[in-house]
mmCIF file of C-alpha atoms and ligand atoms in Angstrom:
data_model
loop_
_atom_site.group_PDB
_atom_site.id
_atom_site.type_symbol
_atom_site.label_atom_id
_atom_site.label_comp_id
_atom_site.label_asym_id
_atom_site.label_seq_id
_atom_site.Cartn_x
_atom_site.Cartn_y
_atom_site.Cartn_z
ATOM 1 C CA MET A 13 -10.779 9.837 29.233
ATOM 2 C CA LYS A 14 -11.774 7.057 26.846
ATOM 3 C CA THR A 15 -9.976 6.740 23.535
ATOM 4 C CA VAL A 16 -9.611 4.145 20.789
ATOM 5 C CA ILE A 17 -6.738 4.251 18.295
ATOM 6 C CA TYR A 18 -7.937 2.846 14.967
ATOM 7 C CA TYR A 19 -4.906 1.770 13.010
ATOM 8 C CA PHE A 20 -3.762 0.102 9.863
ATOM 9 C CA SER A 21 -0.435 -1.717 9.856
ATOM 10 C CA GLY A 22 0.830 -3.711 6.893
ATOM 11 C CA THR A 23 3.855 -5.299 8.529
ATOM 12 C CA GLY A 24 3.608 -4.530 12.239
ATOM 13 C CA ASN A 25 5.528 -1.257 12.739
ATOM 14 C CA THR A 26 2.486 0.940 13.209
ATOM 15 C CA ARG A 27 0.857 -1.697 15.409
ATOM 16 C CA LYS A 28 3.893 -1.663 17.722
ATOM 17 C CA VAL A 29 3.743 2.124 17.932
ATOM 18 C CA VAL A 30 0.010 2.425 18.655
ATOM 19 C CA GLU A 31 0.126 -0.395 21.224
ATOM 20 C CA LYS A 32 2.904 1.442 23.016
ATOM 21 C CA ALA A 33 0.880 4.666 22.793
ATOM 22 C CA ALA A 34 -2.203 2.979 24.266
ATOM 23 C CA ASP A 35 -0.012 1.735 27.158
ATOM 24 C CA ALA A 36 1.397 5.212 27.688
ATOM 25 C CA LEU A 37 -2.071 6.777 27.706
ATOM 26 C CA GLN A 38 -3.251 4.161 30.193
ATOM 27 C CA GLN A 39 -0.358 5.116 32.469
ATOM 28 C CA LEU A 40 -1.711 8.659 32.310
ATOM 29 C CA GLY A 41 -5.103 7.441 33.474
ATOM 30 C CA TRP A 42 -6.840 7.212 30.104
ATOM 31 C CA GLU A 43 -8.975 4.242 29.133
ATOM 32 C CA ALA A 44 -7.064 3.592 25.910
ATOM 33 C CA SER A 45 -7.186 0.724 23.450
ATOM 34 C CA CYS A 46 -6.270 0.154 19.822
ATOM 35 C CA ARG A 47 -8.107 -1.682 17.078
ATOM 36 C CA ALA A 48 -7.022 -2.774 13.628
ATOM 37 C CA MET A 49 -9.221 -1.022 11.068
ATOM 38 C CA GLU A 50 -9.695 -4.222 9.108
ATOM 39 C CA GLN A 51 -11.460 -5.759 12.124
ATOM 40 C CA VAL A 52 -13.758 -2.832 12.814
ATOM 41 C CA GLN A 53 -17.292 -3.088 11.444
ATOM 42 C CA SER A 54 -19.369 -0.203 12.739
ATOM 43 C CA PRO A 55 -17.525 1.982 15.210
ATOM 44 C CA ALA A 56 -20.255 4.637 15.666
ATOM 45 C CA GLU A 57 -21.270 3.567 19.174
ATOM 46 C CA GLU A 58 -17.685 3.138 20.295
ATOM 47 C CA ILE A 59 -16.748 6.563 18.926
ATOM 48 C CA ALA A 60 -19.718 8.160 20.662
ATOM 49 C CA ALA A 61 -18.365 6.826 23.963
ATOM 50 C CA CYS A 62 -14.849 8.181 23.301
ATOM 51 C CA GLY A 63 -13.579 11.622 24.265
ATOM 52 C CA TYR A 64 -10.905 11.360 21.569
ATOM 53 C CA ILE A 65 -10.163 9.024 18.685
ATOM 54 C CA GLY A 66 -6.750 8.171 17.284
ATOM 55 C CA ILE A 67 -5.778 7.165 13.756
ATOM 56 C CA GLY A 68 -2.581 5.173 13.144
ATOM 57 C CA TYR A 69 -1.058 4.490 9.728
ATOM 58 C CA PRO A 70 2.191 3.848 7.851
ATOM 59 C CA VAL A 71 3.165 6.477 5.283
ATOM 60 C CA HIS A 72 2.675 5.115 1.744
ATOM 61 C CA ALA A 73 4.096 7.319 -1.013
ATOM 62 C CA PHE A 74 3.798 10.423 1.182
ATOM 63 C CA ASN A 75 0.136 9.670 1.887
ATOM 64 C CA ALA A 76 -2.023 7.578 4.168
ATOM 65 C CA PRO A 77 -2.841 4.187 2.610
ATOM 66 C CA ALA A 78 -6.062 4.033 0.593
ATOM 67 C CA SER A 79 -7.712 1.758 3.184
ATOM 68 C CA VAL A 80 -7.125 4.359 5.904
ATOM 69 C CA LEU A 81 -8.755 7.110 3.859
ATOM 70 C CA ARG A 82 -11.697 4.803 3.131
ATOM 71 C CA PHE A 83 -12.035 3.994 6.827
ATOM 72 C CA CYS A 84 -12.076 7.686 7.740
ATOM 73 C CA GLU A 85 -14.531 8.514 4.964
ATOM 74 C CA ALA A 86 -16.925 5.948 6.453
ATOM 75 C CA LEU A 87 -16.724 7.269 10.023
ATOM 76 C CA PRO A 88 -19.915 8.777 11.444
ATOM 77 C CA ALA A 89 -20.112 12.561 11.059
ATOM 78 C CA GLN A 90 -20.038 14.595 14.265
ATOM 79 C CA THR A 91 -21.848 17.880 14.819
ATOM 80 C CA LYS A 92 -20.404 21.413 14.872
ATOM 81 C CA GLU A 93 -21.800 21.778 18.389
ATOM 82 C CA ALA A 94 -20.106 18.598 19.617
ATOM 83 C CA PRO A 95 -16.999 17.979 17.491
ATOM 84 C CA LYS A 96 -14.811 14.972 18.293
ATOM 85 C CA PRO A 97 -11.070 15.526 18.768
ATOM 86 C CA PHE A 98 -8.729 13.232 16.849
ATOM 87 C CA TYR A 99 -4.977 12.647 16.853
ATOM 88 C CA ILE A 100 -2.652 10.796 14.492
ATOM 89 C CA PHE A 101 0.220 8.354 15.017
ATOM 90 C CA LYS A 102 2.171 7.657 11.857
ATOM 91 C CA THR A 103 5.283 5.673 11.004
ATOM 92 C CA SER A 104 7.596 5.945 8.021
ATOM 93 C CA GLY A 105 10.845 4.429 6.858
ATOM 94 C CA GLU A 106 12.710 7.694 6.645
ATOM 95 C CA PRO A 107 12.547 11.010 8.487
ATOM 96 C CA LEU A 108 12.124 13.249 5.417
ATOM 97 C CA ALA A 109 10.028 16.366 6.015
ATOM 98 C CA LEU A 110 8.008 15.458 2.925
ATOM 99 C CA ASN A 111 6.321 12.730 4.969
ATOM 100 C CA ASN A 112 4.410 15.547 6.708
ATOM 101 C CA ILE A 113 2.124 15.916 3.743
ATOM 102 C CA SER A 114 0.852 12.368 4.260
ATOM 103 C CA SER A 115 -1.889 13.451 6.654
ATOM 104 C CA LEU A 116 -3.294 16.379 4.664
ATOM 105 C CA LYS A 117 -6.037 14.455 2.881
ATOM 106 C CA LEU A 118 -6.861 12.397 5.972
ATOM 107 C CA ARG A 119 -7.224 15.536 8.059
ATOM 108 C CA ALA A 120 -9.419 17.178 5.431
ATOM 109 C CA VAL A 121 -11.707 14.126 5.369
ATOM 110 C CA LEU A 122 -12.067 14.090 9.149
ATOM 111 C CA GLU A 123 -12.373 17.837 9.583
ATOM 112 C CA LYS A 124 -15.207 17.904 7.064
ATOM 113 C CA LYS A 125 -17.030 15.517 9.387
ATOM 114 C CA ASN A 126 -16.476 17.776 12.409
ATOM 115 C CA TYR A 127 -13.570 15.894 13.927
ATOM 116 C CA THR A 128 -11.063 18.389 15.321
ATOM 117 C CA PHE A 129 -7.331 17.913 15.000
ATOM 118 C CA CYS A 130 -5.446 17.804 18.281
ATOM 119 C CA GLY A 131 -2.029 16.357 17.502
ATOM 120 C CA GLU A 132 0.083 14.362 15.094
ATOM 121 C CA TYR A 133 3.080 12.216 16.056
ATOM 122 C CA HIS A 134 5.607 10.673 13.720
ATOM 123 C CA TYR A 135 8.087 7.850 14.334
ATOM 124 C CA VAL A 136 10.716 6.481 12.014
ATOM 125 C CA MET A 137 10.532 2.704 11.809
ATOM 126 C CA PRO A 138 12.342 0.264 9.508
ATOM 127 C CA TYR A 139 11.435 0.062 5.886
ATOM 128 C CA ASN A 140 9.155 -2.734 4.670
ATOM 129 C CA ILE A 141 9.922 -1.935 1.030
ATOM 130 C CA ILE A 142 12.831 -0.434 -0.957
ATOM 131 C CA PHE A 143 15.598 -1.909 1.234
ATOM 132 C CA ARG A 144 16.030 -3.720 4.488
ATOM 133 C CA HIS A 145 17.360 -1.626 7.336
ATOM 134 C CA SER A 146 20.099 -3.251 9.380
ATOM 135 C CA ASP A 147 18.993 -4.889 12.630
ATOM 136 C CA ALA A 148 21.081 -2.270 14.427
ATOM 137 C CA MET A 149 19.118 0.540 12.801
ATOM 138 C CA ALA A 150 15.771 -1.161 13.468
ATOM 139 C CA TYR A 151 16.755 -1.530 17.133
ATOM 140 C CA ARG A 152 17.736 2.147 17.389
ATOM 141 C CA MET A 153 14.499 3.239 15.722
ATOM 142 C CA TRP A 154 12.260 1.231 18.029
ATOM 143 C CA GLU A 155 14.168 2.130 21.200
ATOM 144 C CA THR A 156 13.926 5.786 20.169
ATOM 145 C CA ALA A 157 10.187 5.560 19.433
ATOM 146 C CA LYS A 158 9.644 3.850 22.815
ATOM 147 C CA ARG A 159 11.191 6.882 24.513
ATOM 148 C CA LEU A 160 9.331 9.485 22.438
ATOM 149 C CA ILE A 161 5.845 7.951 22.573
ATOM 150 C CA PRO A 162 5.242 8.556 26.323
ATOM 151 C CA LEU A 163 6.373 12.183 25.916
ATOM 152 C CA ASP A 164 4.003 12.697 22.987
ATOM 153 C CA CYS A 165 1.167 11.035 24.893
ATOM 154 C CA ALA A 166 1.822 13.343 27.851
ATOM 155 C CA ASP A 167 1.502 16.324 25.477
ATOM 156 C CA LEU A 168 -1.694 14.888 24.033
ATOM 157 C CA ALA A 169 -3.215 14.277 27.457
ATOM 158 C CA ALA A 170 -2.268 17.792 28.567
ATOM 159 C CA GLY A 171 -3.878 19.313 25.456
ATOM 160 C CA ARG A 172 -0.564 20.652 24.126
ATOM 161 C CA VAL A 173 -1.048 20.602 20.343
ATOM 162 C CA PRO A 174 2.300 20.331 18.520
ATOM 163 C CA PRO A 175 2.998 23.120 16.016
ATOM 164 C CA GLU A 176 1.806 22.501 12.447
ATOM 165 C CA LYS A 177 4.581 21.485 10.048
ATOM 166 C CA LYS A 178 3.697 22.918 6.661
ATOM 167 C CA PHE A 179 5.329 21.902 3.407
ATOM 168 C CA PRO A 180 5.214 24.219 0.352
ATOM 169 C CA LEU A 181 2.716 22.917 -2.244
ATOM 170 C CA GLY A 182 2.162 19.942 0.058
ATOM 171 C CA GLY A 183 -1.483 19.393 -0.922
ATOM 172 C CA ALA A 184 -0.664 19.282 -4.638
ATOM 173 C CA LEU A 185 2.314 16.982 -4.105
ATOM 174 C CA ALA A 186 0.296 14.592 -1.961
ATOM 175 C CA TRP A 187 -2.466 14.581 -4.586
ATOM 176 C CA ILE A 188 0.054 13.613 -7.290
ATOM 177 C CA MET A 189 1.604 10.922 -5.106
ATOM 178 C CA ARG A 190 -1.795 9.350 -4.518
ATOM 179 C CA VAL A 191 -1.299 7.783 -7.928
ATOM 180 C CA GLU A 192 0.218 5.062 -5.714
ATOM 181 C CA HIS A 193 -3.287 4.038 -4.648
ATOM 182 C CA TRP A 194 -4.194 3.252 -8.233
ATOM 183 C CA GLY A 195 -0.681 2.001 -9.095
ATOM 184 C CA GLY A 196 -0.722 -0.390 -6.150
ATOM 185 C CA ARG A 197 -3.931 -1.979 -7.337
ATOM 186 C CA TRP A 198 -2.552 -2.291 -10.858
ATOM 187 C CA ASN A 199 0.781 -3.697 -9.697
ATOM 188 C CA GLY A 200 -0.971 -6.050 -7.270
ATOM 189 C CA LYS A 201 -2.408 -7.923 -10.230
ATOM 190 C CA LYS A 202 1.175 -8.686 -11.259
ATOM 191 C CA TYR A 203 2.107 -10.460 -8.018
ATOM 192 C CA SER A 204 3.061 -14.106 -8.412
ATOM 193 C CA VAL A 205 4.182 -17.046 -6.305
ATOM 194 C CA GLU A 206 7.410 -18.989 -6.791
ATOM 195 C CA GLU A 207 7.728 -22.757 -6.707
ATOM 196 C CA SER A 208 9.328 -22.702 -3.264
ATOM 197 C CA CYS A 209 5.867 -21.905 -1.817
ATOM 198 C CA ILE A 210 4.811 -24.446 0.837
ATOM 199 C CA HIS A 211 1.109 -23.549 0.601
ATOM 200 C CA CYS A 212 0.870 -22.449 4.220
ATOM 201 C CA MET A 213 -1.800 -19.964 3.036
ATOM 202 C CA LYS A 214 -0.564 -17.290 5.412
ATOM 203 C CA CYS A 215 -0.833 -14.725 2.606
ATOM 204 C CA VAL A 216 -4.413 -15.758 1.772
ATOM 205 C CA LYS A 217 -5.480 -15.725 5.426
ATOM 206 C CA THR A 218 -3.909 -12.420 6.428
ATOM 207 C CA CYS A 219 -4.278 -10.114 3.421
ATOM 208 C CA PRO A 220 -6.130 -7.139 4.947
ATOM 209 C CA VAL A 221 -8.331 -6.708 1.872
ATOM 210 C CA HIS A 222 -8.788 -10.421 1.017
ATOM 211 C CA ASN A 223 -7.080 -9.831 -2.297
ATOM 212 C CA ILE A 224 -5.368 -13.238 -2.486
ATOM 213 C CA SER A 225 -7.190 -16.478 -3.174
ATOM 214 C CA TYR A 226 -6.136 -20.026 -3.940
ATOM 215 C CA GLU A 227 -8.269 -21.840 -6.454
ATOM 216 C CA ASN A 228 -7.638 -25.038 -8.428
ATOM 217 C CA GLY A 229 -4.040 -25.231 -7.280
ATOM 218 C CA ALA A 230 -3.176 -21.649 -8.231
ATOM 219 C CA PHE A 231 -2.892 -18.351 -6.387
ATOM 220 C CA ARG A 232 -4.949 -15.480 -7.703
ATOM 221 C CA PHE A 233 -4.193 -11.855 -6.909
ATOM 222 C CA GLY A 234 -7.197 -9.561 -7.303
ATOM 223 C CA LYS A 235 -7.394 -5.857 -8.008
ATOM 224 C CA SER A 236 -7.644 -4.490 -4.466
ATOM 225 C CA CYS A 237 -3.972 -4.641 -3.439
ATOM 226 C CA LEU A 238 -2.926 -1.940 -0.949
ATOM 227 C CA MET A 239 0.801 -2.544 -1.485
ATOM 228 C CA CYS A 240 1.008 -2.964 2.297
ATOM 229 C CA MET A 241 3.628 -5.715 1.826
ATOM 230 C CA ARG A 242 2.154 -7.996 4.472
ATOM 231 C CA CYS A 243 2.036 -11.045 2.202
ATOM 232 C CA ALA A 244 5.578 -10.714 0.859
ATOM 233 C CA PHE A 245 7.115 -9.553 4.152
ATOM 234 C CA GLN A 246 5.825 -12.444 6.230
ATOM 235 C CA CYS A 247 6.082 -15.243 3.653
ATOM 236 C CA PRO A 248 8.161 -17.989 5.363
ATOM 237 C CA GLN A 249 9.632 -19.038 2.022
ATOM 238 C CA ASN A 250 10.119 -15.550 0.549
ATOM 239 C CA ALA A 251 8.105 -16.947 -2.352
ATOM 240 C CA ILE A 252 5.965 -13.948 -3.324
ATOM 241 C CA ARG A 253 7.112 -11.726 -6.168
ATOM 242 C CA ILE A 254 5.707 -8.190 -5.865
ATOM 243 C CA GLY A 255 5.327 -7.332 -9.529
ATOM 244 C CA LEU A 256 7.379 -4.411 -10.853
ATOM 245 C CA PHE A 257 8.790 -3.671 -7.402
ATOM 246 C CA ASN A 258 10.301 -7.086 -6.738
ATOM 247 C CA LYS A 259 13.810 -5.659 -6.407
ATOM 248 C CA TRP A 260 12.521 -3.530 -3.525
ATOM 249 C CA LYS A 261 11.029 -6.458 -1.626
ATOM 250 C CA VAL A 262 11.828 -6.817 2.073
ATOM 251 C CA ASN A 263 11.177 -10.274 3.546
ATOM 252 C CA GLY A 264 11.186 -11.363 7.189
ATOM 253 C CA ALA A 265 10.309 -9.599 10.426
ATOM 254 C CA TYR A 266 12.788 -7.309 12.141
ATOM 255 C CA SER A 267 13.917 -8.578 15.531
ATOM 256 C CA PHE A 268 14.200 -5.124 17.176
ATOM 257 C CA LEU A 269 16.711 -6.720 19.546
ATOM 258 C CA PRO A 270 20.097 -5.254 20.444
ATOM 259 C CA PRO A 271 22.484 -6.078 17.604
ATOM 260 C CA ALA A 272 25.758 -7.920 17.808
ATOM 261 C CA GLU A 273 28.697 -5.556 18.395
ATOM 262 C CA GLU A 274 30.073 -5.747 14.871
ATOM 263 C CA GLU A 275 26.720 -4.699 13.363
ATOM 264 C CA LYS A 276 26.532 -1.350 15.087
ATOM 265 C CA GLU A 277 27.987 0.847 12.367
ATOM 266 C CA GLN A 278 26.363 -1.025 9.506
ATOM 267 C CA HIS A 279 23.769 1.505 8.366
ATOM 268 C CA LYS A 280 25.653 3.729 5.939
ATOM 269 C CA ARG A 281 23.372 4.355 3.022
ATOM 270 C CA TYR A 282 20.548 6.661 2.119
ATOM 271 C CA CYS A 283 19.541 9.869 3.884
ATOM 272 C CA LYS A 284 22.278 9.420 6.474
ATOM 273 C CA ASN A 285 22.169 12.973 7.832
ATOM 274 C CA SER A 286 18.419 12.985 7.918
ATOM 275 C CA TYR A 287 18.387 9.889 10.159
ATOM 276 C CA ALA A 288 21.184 11.350 12.273
ATOM 277 C CA ARG A 289 19.160 14.535 12.832
ATOM 278 C CA TYR A 290 16.126 12.485 13.799
ATOM 279 C CA PHE A 291 18.068 10.627 16.489
ATOM 280 C CA ALA A 292 19.773 13.831 17.650
ATOM 281 C CA ALA A 293 16.417 15.624 17.994
ATOM 282 C CA ALA A 294 14.953 12.635 19.835
ATOM 283 C CA ARG A 295 17.895 12.553 22.253
ATOM 284 C CA GLU A 296 17.582 16.282 22.908
ATOM 285 C CA ARG A 297 13.861 16.018 23.614
ATOM 286 C CA VAL A 298 14.178 12.964 25.876
ATOM 287 C CA LEU A 299 17.001 14.553 27.882
ATOM 288 C CA GLN A 300 15.128 17.859 28.160
ATOM 289 C CA CYS A 301 12.165 15.975 29.608
ATOM 290 C CA GLY A 302 14.413 14.372 32.228
ATOM 291 C CA GLY A 303 14.571 10.941 30.549
ATOM 292 C CA GLU A 304 17.536 8.805 29.626
ATOM 293 C CA PHE A 305 18.777 8.266 26.104
ATOM 294 C CA PRO A 306 21.465 5.557 26.068
ATOM 295 C CA GLU A 307 24.543 6.434 24.028
ATOM 296 C CA GLU A 308 24.225 3.059 22.245
ATOM 297 C CA LEU A 309 21.257 4.503 20.362
ATOM 298 C CA LEU A 310 23.605 6.862 18.517
ATOM 299 C CA THR A 311 26.435 5.811 16.229
ATOM 300 C CA ALA A 312 29.908 6.842 17.328
ATOM 301 C CA GLU A 313 29.861 9.455 14.570
ATOM 302 C CA GLU A 314 26.523 10.904 15.671
ATOM 303 C CA ALA A 315 27.540 10.977 19.321
ATOM 304 C CA GLU A 316 30.709 12.938 18.512
ATOM 305 C CA GLU A 317 29.215 15.334 16.013
ATOM 306 C CA GLU A 318 26.923 18.125 17.179
ATOM 307 C CA LEU A 319 24.266 17.799 14.503
ATOM 308 C CA PRO A 320 21.632 20.521 14.339
ATOM 309 C CA ALA A 321 18.545 18.891 15.810
ATOM 310 C CA ARG A 322 15.469 18.643 13.606
ATOM 311 C CA SER A 323 12.496 16.447 14.315
ATOM 312 C CA ALA A 324 11.137 13.767 11.983
ATOM 313 C CA GLU A 325 8.453 16.045 10.680
HETATM 314 C C1 FMN B 26 3.927 1.100 -0.709
HETATM 315 C C2 FMN B 26 4.769 1.742 0.358
HETATM 316 C C3 FMN B 26 5.091 3.077 0.264
HETATM 317 C C4 FMN B 26 5.898 3.670 1.247
HETATM 318 N N1 FMN B 26 6.149 5.011 1.158
HETATM 319 C C5 FMN B 26 6.898 5.610 2.094
HETATM 320 C C6 FMN B 26 7.129 7.019 2.035
HETATM 321 O O1 FMN B 26 6.611 7.730 1.177
HETATM 322 N N2 FMN B 26 7.934 7.563 2.988
HETATM 323 C C7 FMN B 26 8.517 6.809 3.971
HETATM 324 O O2 FMN B 26 9.269 7.359 4.773
HETATM 325 N N3 FMN B 26 8.265 5.476 4.085
HETATM 326 C C8 FMN B 26 7.475 4.866 3.174
HETATM 327 N N4 FMN B 26 7.196 3.525 3.297
HETATM 328 C C9 FMN B 26 7.731 2.765 4.433
HETATM 329 C C10 FMN B 26 6.696 2.560 5.546
HETATM 330 O O3 FMN B 26 5.996 3.750 5.807
HETATM 331 C C11 FMN B 26 7.352 2.101 6.863
HETATM 332 O O4 FMN B 26 8.181 1.000 6.682
HETATM 333 C C12 FMN B 26 6.274 1.817 7.903
HETATM 334 O O5 FMN B 26 6.833 1.853 9.187
HETATM 335 C C13 FMN B 26 5.583 0.479 7.703
HETATM 336 O O6 FMN B 26 4.603 0.335 8.693
HETATM 337 P P1 FMN B 26 3.718 -0.981 8.905
HETATM 338 O O7 FMN B 26 4.679 -2.070 9.308
HETATM 339 O O8 FMN B 26 2.801 -0.600 10.000
HETATM 340 O O9 FMN B 26 3.043 -1.266 7.621
HETATM 341 C C14 FMN B 26 6.398 2.912 2.337
HETATM 342 C C15 FMN B 26 6.041 1.549 2.420
HETATM 343 C C16 FMN B 26 5.237 0.976 1.463
HETATM 344 C C17 FMN B 26 4.883 -0.476 1.585
#
């Protein structure tokens, strides 16, 4: 089976997930690859050769980013007689059930073009805005995703469609939250660069929508910002101010490596039980499928407590 996962990733989390998924599908005998949406020109021929297509995105304000919706809107329509199955891999910074509504619009766009839904998989990965997760938490998230992805890919390959996770008034809520698409563009105009900038031009070169330019010794931020955080996250000098949301800025890549011993219990804030349930559900699923889930991926508190398992979605 040939498949391509088209993905958008502002700061690398979603890329890590879809690359792992492509590996897992290859292990199952699929001819799987992934491609960044911003590098895809006209995918019609490629899609025609695929049995399935995948879409990967990070949740932005309980929605798919604007660029992902645009990409899907531009995909070639399929026919009712020969619909094309699609699946979704998404990442988010927290495991709240509300993140489920993020795919509603995307699914509607694709289904209108005769793509048929065949699965949606959600992984919690560290935040790239609001606050920085501890390295310990980032490590636990990635190690957990690495164990879940092959199980989800096995379901996908076997045609087992996961049950739909509905959220009351989800469509209306997602519609309201899409104000972020407009707000991001507006706020993007307010970005600025501090004096510590070393003019490496990484931000200019890697902005996925070419929204940053450098002219006559000054940076200019246009009106197409996706709020993907790539520029501010990867800036080696932490020199980019992200407008009204500067207090929420996260700078510097996560290592995803095992943390030092004393760091292990560091993550104490924000949605604690929700994260604990996510890890508990992941452990239960991995163990049920005969895999191993190292105890180090749970905090001492989580390992002792029998939390009612509930998945990310
Ligand atoms: C503008 C913006 C909005 C976000 N909104 C949400 C959200 O609604 N829910 C959530 O759980 N995470 C949210 N996040 C966090 C990202 O979904 C998460 O960190 C994701 O893994 C980033 O993936 P990437 O590195 O592929 O861009 C948001 C991030 C950004 C930049």
